[in-house]
Amino acid sequence: MSASETSEALSHIDDKGEARMVDVGGKDDTRRVARAGAAVHLSPRTMGMLLEKALPKGDALATAKIAGIMAAKQTAGLIPLCHPLALSFVDVLFDVDEAENVIRITAEARTTGPTGVEMEALVAASTAALTLYDMCKAVQKDIVIDGVRLLFKSGGKSGTFERKE
Protein backbone atom coordinates (compact mmCIF):
# COMPACT_ATOMS: atom_id res chain seq x y z
CA MET A 1 0.00 0.00 0.00
CA SER A 2 1.42 3.39 -0.99
CA ALA A 3 1.66 6.33 1.42
CA SER A 4 -1.18 8.12 -0.38
CA GLU A 5 -3.43 5.04 -0.15
CA THR A 6 -2.56 4.79 3.54
CA SER A 7 -3.46 8.44 4.20
CA GLU A 8 -6.91 7.90 2.69
CA ALA A 9 -7.53 4.77 4.77
CA LEU A 10 -6.00 6.05 8.02
CA SER A 11 -7.06 9.49 9.18
CA HIS A 12 -3.98 10.06 11.36
CA ILE A 13 -1.42 9.30 8.61
CA ASP A 14 -0.42 11.91 6.02
CA ASP A 15 0.47 11.28 2.36
CA LYS A 16 4.09 10.56 3.39
CA GLY A 17 3.01 7.91 5.88
CA GLU A 18 3.75 10.13 8.89
CA ALA A 19 1.53 10.76 11.91
CA ARG A 20 -0.64 13.86 11.82
CA MET A 21 -3.45 15.48 13.74
CA VAL A 22 -6.75 15.23 11.89
CA ASP A 23 -8.25 18.55 10.75
CA VAL A 24 -11.70 18.67 12.35
CA GLY A 25 -12.31 22.30 11.34
CA GLY A 26 -14.90 21.38 8.72
CA LYS A 27 -16.92 19.09 10.99
CA ASP A 28 -20.17 20.25 12.57
CA ASP A 29 -20.32 20.86 16.29
CA THR A 30 -22.49 18.26 18.00
CA ARG A 31 -23.11 17.38 21.62
CA ARG A 32 -20.71 14.61 22.57
CA VAL A 33 -20.78 12.36 25.61
CA ALA A 34 -18.48 9.51 26.57
CA ARG A 35 -18.31 7.20 29.58
CA ALA A 36 -15.39 4.94 30.39
CA GLY A 37 -14.80 2.40 33.12
CA ALA A 38 -12.03 0.75 35.09
CA ALA A 39 -11.80 -1.52 38.12
CA VAL A 40 -9.42 -1.59 41.08
CA HIS A 41 -9.15 -4.85 43.03
CA LEU A 42 -8.07 -4.58 46.67
CA SER A 43 -7.53 -6.92 49.57
CA PRO A 44 -10.22 -6.99 52.28
CA ARG A 45 -7.83 -5.18 54.66
CA THR A 46 -7.09 -2.39 52.17
CA MET A 47 -10.78 -2.02 51.28
CA GLY A 48 -11.60 -1.66 54.97
CA MET A 49 -8.95 1.00 55.47
CA LEU A 50 -10.13 2.86 52.36
CA LEU A 51 -13.74 2.87 53.56
CA GLU A 52 -12.70 3.99 57.06
CA LYS A 53 -10.53 6.73 55.49
CA ALA A 54 -7.65 5.24 57.47
CA LEU A 55 -5.10 4.97 54.64
CA PRO A 56 -1.76 6.70 55.29
CA LYS A 57 -2.35 9.15 52.41
CA GLY A 58 -5.92 10.02 53.42
CA ASP A 59 -9.26 9.90 51.59
CA ALA A 60 -8.49 7.82 48.50
CA LEU A 61 -11.86 8.19 46.77
CA ALA A 62 -11.98 11.97 47.08
CA THR A 63 -8.41 12.26 45.82
CA ALA A 64 -9.02 9.86 42.91
CA LYS A 65 -12.15 11.77 41.86
CA ILE A 66 -10.29 15.08 41.64
CA ALA A 67 -7.32 13.41 39.91
CA GLY A 68 -9.59 11.90 37.24
CA ILE A 69 -11.31 15.22 36.57
CA MET A 70 -7.99 17.06 36.37
CA ALA A 71 -6.54 14.41 34.05
CA ALA A 72 -9.47 14.62 31.61
CA LYS A 73 -8.68 18.32 31.20
CA GLN A 74 -5.06 17.45 30.33
CA THR A 75 -5.76 14.72 27.75
CA ALA A 76 -4.46 16.69 24.74
CA GLY A 77 -1.15 17.18 26.58
CA LEU A 78 -0.84 13.46 27.30
CA ILE A 79 -2.04 11.80 24.09
CA PRO A 80 -0.08 13.25 21.15
CA LEU A 81 -2.76 13.43 18.43
CA CYS A 82 -5.75 14.38 20.61
CA HIS A 83 -7.36 17.76 20.08
CA PRO A 84 -7.65 20.16 23.02
CA LEU A 85 -11.34 20.29 23.91
CA ALA A 86 -13.56 22.73 25.75
CA LEU A 87 -15.07 20.26 28.18
CA SER A 88 -18.48 21.22 29.52
CA PHE A 89 -18.59 18.45 32.15
CA VAL A 90 -16.39 15.77 33.67
CA ASP A 91 -17.21 13.51 36.59
CA VAL A 92 -15.81 10.36 38.15
CA LEU A 93 -18.05 8.01 40.13
CA PHE A 94 -17.19 4.98 42.25
CA ASP A 95 -19.18 1.81 42.85
CA VAL A 96 -17.58 0.24 45.91
CA ASP A 97 -18.28 -3.50 46.06
CA GLU A 98 -17.21 -4.60 49.55
CA ALA A 99 -18.20 -8.23 48.93
CA GLU A 100 -15.84 -8.50 45.94
CA ASN A 101 -13.28 -5.95 47.23
CA VAL A 102 -13.42 -4.04 43.98
CA ILE A 103 -13.97 -0.41 43.16
CA ARG A 104 -15.63 0.09 39.79
CA ILE A 105 -14.93 3.49 38.29
CA THR A 106 -17.11 5.29 35.78
CA ALA A 107 -15.87 8.53 34.25
CA GLU A 108 -18.00 10.75 32.04
CA ALA A 109 -16.93 13.63 29.82
CA ARG A 110 -19.08 15.98 27.75
CA THR A 111 -18.52 18.69 25.18
CA THR A 112 -20.14 20.32 22.19
CA GLY A 113 -17.70 20.34 19.32
CA PRO A 114 -16.34 18.73 16.16
CA THR A 115 -14.64 15.73 17.83
CA GLY A 116 -15.42 13.21 20.54
CA VAL A 117 -14.54 12.94 24.22
CA GLU A 118 -13.76 9.21 24.42
CA MET A 119 -10.11 9.79 25.24
CA GLU A 120 -10.98 12.28 27.97
CA ALA A 121 -13.28 9.77 29.63
CA LEU A 122 -10.69 6.98 29.31
CA VAL A 123 -7.92 9.19 30.73
CA ALA A 124 -10.17 10.19 33.64
CA ALA A 125 -11.04 6.56 34.49
CA SER A 126 -7.44 5.41 34.13
CA THR A 127 -6.04 8.23 36.22
CA ALA A 128 -8.64 7.70 38.95
CA ALA A 129 -7.62 4.02 39.05
CA LEU A 130 -3.92 4.87 39.17
CA THR A 131 -4.59 7.37 41.95
CA LEU A 132 -6.39 4.72 43.98
CA TYR A 133 -3.34 2.50 43.50
CA ASP A 134 -1.06 5.30 44.68
CA MET A 135 -3.24 6.04 47.70
CA CYS A 136 -3.32 2.35 48.73
CA LYS A 137 0.17 1.12 47.80
CA ALA A 138 1.61 1.78 51.26
CA VAL A 139 -0.56 -1.04 52.63
CA GLN A 140 -0.88 -3.29 49.57
CA LYS A 141 1.53 -3.82 46.67
CA ASP A 142 -0.43 -6.39 44.64
CA ILE A 143 -3.39 -4.18 43.71
CA VAL A 144 -4.83 -5.01 40.28
CA ILE A 145 -6.24 -2.46 37.85
CA ASP A 146 -8.22 -3.90 34.96
CA GLY A 147 -11.23 -3.43 32.74
CA VAL A 148 -10.26 -0.03 31.32
CA ARG A 149 -12.74 0.39 28.49
CA LEU A 150 -15.14 2.68 26.69
CA LEU A 151 -18.68 2.09 27.97
CA PHE A 152 -20.67 4.60 25.93
CA LYS A 153 -20.26 7.40 23.42
CA SER A 154 -22.72 9.54 21.54
CA GLY A 155 -22.53 12.36 19.04
CA GLY A 156 -20.73 12.87 15.79
CA LYS A 157 -20.82 11.04 12.49
CA SER A 158 -20.32 7.57 13.97
CA GLY A 159 -23.36 7.95 16.23
CA THR A 160 -23.94 6.07 19.47
CA PHE A 161 -21.93 3.18 20.86
CA GLU A 162 -22.95 1.31 24.00
CA ARG A 163 -20.90 -1.60 25.34
CA LYS A 164 -22.95 -4.71 26.00
CA GLU A 165 -21.44 -6.32 29.09
Coordinates of C-alpha atoms in Angstrom, one line a residue:
M1 CA 0.0 0.0 0.0
S2 CA 1.4 3.4 -1.0
A3 CA 1.7 6.3 1.4
S4 CA -1.2 8.1 -0.4
E5 CA -3.4 5.0 -0.2
T6 CA -2.6 4.8 3.5
S7 CA -3.5 8.4 4.2
E8 CA -6.9 7.9 2.7
A9 CA -7.5 4.8 4.8
L10 CA -6.0 6.0 8.0
S11 CA -7.1 9.5 9.2
H12 CA -4.0 10.1 11.4
I13 CA -1.4 9.3 8.6
D14 CA -0.4 11.9 6.0
D15 CA 0.5 11.3 2.4
K16 CA 4.1 10.6 3.4
G17 CA 3.0 7.9 5.9
E18 CA 3.8 10.1 8.9
A19 CA 1.5 10.8 11.9
R20 CA -0.6 13.9 11.8
M21 CA -3.5 15.5 13.7
V22 CA -6.8 15.2 11.9
D23 CA -8.2 18.5 10.8
V24 CA -11.7 18.7 12.3
G25 CA -12.3 22.3 11.3
G26 CA -14.9 21.4 8.7
K27 CA -16.9 19.1 11.0
D28 CA -20.2 20.2 12.6
D29 CA -20.3 20.9 16.3
T30 CA -22.5 18.3 18.0
R31 CA -23.1 17.4 21.6
R32 CA -20.7 14.6 22.6
V33 CA -20.8 12.4 25.6
A34 CA -18.5 9.5 26.6
R35 CA -18.3 7.2 29.6
A36 CA -15.4 4.9 30.4
G37 CA -14.8 2.4 33.1
A38 CA -12.0 0.8 35.1
A39 CA -11.8 -1.5 38.1
V40 CA -9.4 -1.6 41.1
H41 CA -9.2 -4.9 43.0
L42 CA -8.1 -4.6 46.7
S43 CA -7.5 -6.9 49.6
P44 CA -10.2 -7.0 52.3
R45 CA -7.8 -5.2 54.7
T46 CA -7.1 -2.4 52.2
M47 CA -10.8 -2.0 51.3
G48 CA -11.6 -1.7 55.0
M49 CA -9.0 1.0 55.5
L50 CA -10.1 2.9 52.4
L51 CA -13.7 2.9 53.6
E52 CA -12.7 4.0 57.1
K53 CA -10.5 6.7 55.5
A54 CA -7.6 5.2 57.5
L55 CA -5.1 5.0 54.6
P56 CA -1.8 6.7 55.3
K57 CA -2.4 9.1 52.4
G58 CA -5.9 10.0 53.4
D59 CA -9.3 9.9 51.6
A60 CA -8.5 7.8 48.5
L61 CA -11.9 8.2 46.8
A62 CA -12.0 12.0 47.1
T63 CA -8.4 12.3 45.8
A64 CA -9.0 9.9 42.9
K65 CA -12.2 11.8 41.9
I66 CA -10.3 15.1 41.6
A67 CA -7.3 13.4 39.9
G68 CA -9.6 11.9 37.2
I69 CA -11.3 15.2 36.6
M70 CA -8.0 17.1 36.4
A71 CA -6.5 14.4 34.1
A72 CA -9.5 14.6 31.6
K73 CA -8.7 18.3 31.2
Q74 CA -5.1 17.5 30.3
T75 CA -5.8 14.7 27.8
A76 CA -4.5 16.7 24.7
G77 CA -1.2 17.2 26.6
L78 CA -0.8 13.5 27.3
I79 CA -2.0 11.8 24.1
P80 CA -0.1 13.2 21.1
L81 CA -2.8 13.4 18.4
C82 CA -5.7 14.4 20.6
H83 CA -7.4 17.8 20.1
P84 CA -7.7 20.2 23.0
L85 CA -11.3 20.3 23.9
A86 CA -13.6 22.7 25.7
L87 CA -15.1 20.3 28.2
S88 CA -18.5 21.2 29.5
F89 CA -18.6 18.4 32.1
V90 CA -16.4 15.8 33.7
D91 CA -17.2 13.5 36.6
V92 CA -15.8 10.4 38.2
L93 CA -18.0 8.0 40.1
F94 CA -17.2 5.0 42.2
D95 CA -19.2 1.8 42.8
V96 CA -17.6 0.2 45.9
D97 CA -18.3 -3.5 46.1
E98 CA -17.2 -4.6 49.5
A99 CA -18.2 -8.2 48.9
E100 CA -15.8 -8.5 45.9
N101 CA -13.3 -5.9 47.2
V102 CA -13.4 -4.0 44.0
I103 CA -14.0 -0.4 43.2
R104 CA -15.6 0.1 39.8
I105 CA -14.9 3.5 38.3
T106 CA -17.1 5.3 35.8
A107 CA -15.9 8.5 34.3
E108 CA -18.0 10.7 32.0
A109 CA -16.9 13.6 29.8
R110 CA -19.1 16.0 27.7
T111 CA -18.5 18.7 25.2
T112 CA -20.1 20.3 22.2
G113 CA -17.7 20.3 19.3
P114 CA -16.3 18.7 16.2
T115 CA -14.6 15.7 17.8
G116 CA -15.4 13.2 20.5
V117 CA -14.5 12.9 24.2
E118 CA -13.8 9.2 24.4
M119 CA -10.1 9.8 25.2
E120 CA -11.0 12.3 28.0
A121 CA -13.3 9.8 29.6
L122 CA -10.7 7.0 29.3
V123 CA -7.9 9.2 30.7
A124 CA -10.2 10.2 33.6
A125 CA -11.0 6.6 34.5
S126 CA -7.4 5.4 34.1
T127 CA -6.0 8.2 36.2
A128 CA -8.6 7.7 38.9
A129 CA -7.6 4.0 39.1
L130 CA -3.9 4.9 39.2
T131 CA -4.6 7.4 42.0
L132 CA -6.4 4.7 44.0
Y133 CA -3.3 2.5 43.5
D134 CA -1.1 5.3 44.7
M135 CA -3.2 6.0 47.7
C136 CA -3.3 2.3 48.7
K137 CA 0.2 1.1 47.8
A138 CA 1.6 1.8 51.3
V139 CA -0.6 -1.0 52.6
Q140 CA -0.9 -3.3 49.6
K141 CA 1.5 -3.8 46.7
D142 CA -0.4 -6.4 44.6
I143 CA -3.4 -4.2 43.7
V144 CA -4.8 -5.0 40.3
I145 CA -6.2 -2.5 37.9
D146 CA -8.2 -3.9 35.0
G147 CA -11.2 -3.4 32.7
V148 CA -10.3 0.0 31.3
R149 CA -12.7 0.4 28.5
L150 CA -15.1 2.7 26.7
L151 CA -18.7 2.1 28.0
F152 CA -20.7 4.6 25.9
K153 CA -20.3 7.4 23.4
S154 CA -22.7 9.5 21.5
G155 CA -22.5 12.4 19.0
G156 CA -20.7 12.9 15.8
K157 CA -20.8 11.0 12.5
S158 CA -20.3 7.6 14.0
G159 CA -23.4 8.0 16.2
T160 CA -23.9 6.1 19.5
F161 CA -21.9 3.2 20.9
E162 CA -22.9 1.3 24.0
R163 CA -20.9 -1.6 25.3
K164 CA -22.9 -4.7 26.0
E165 CA -21.4 -6.3 29.1

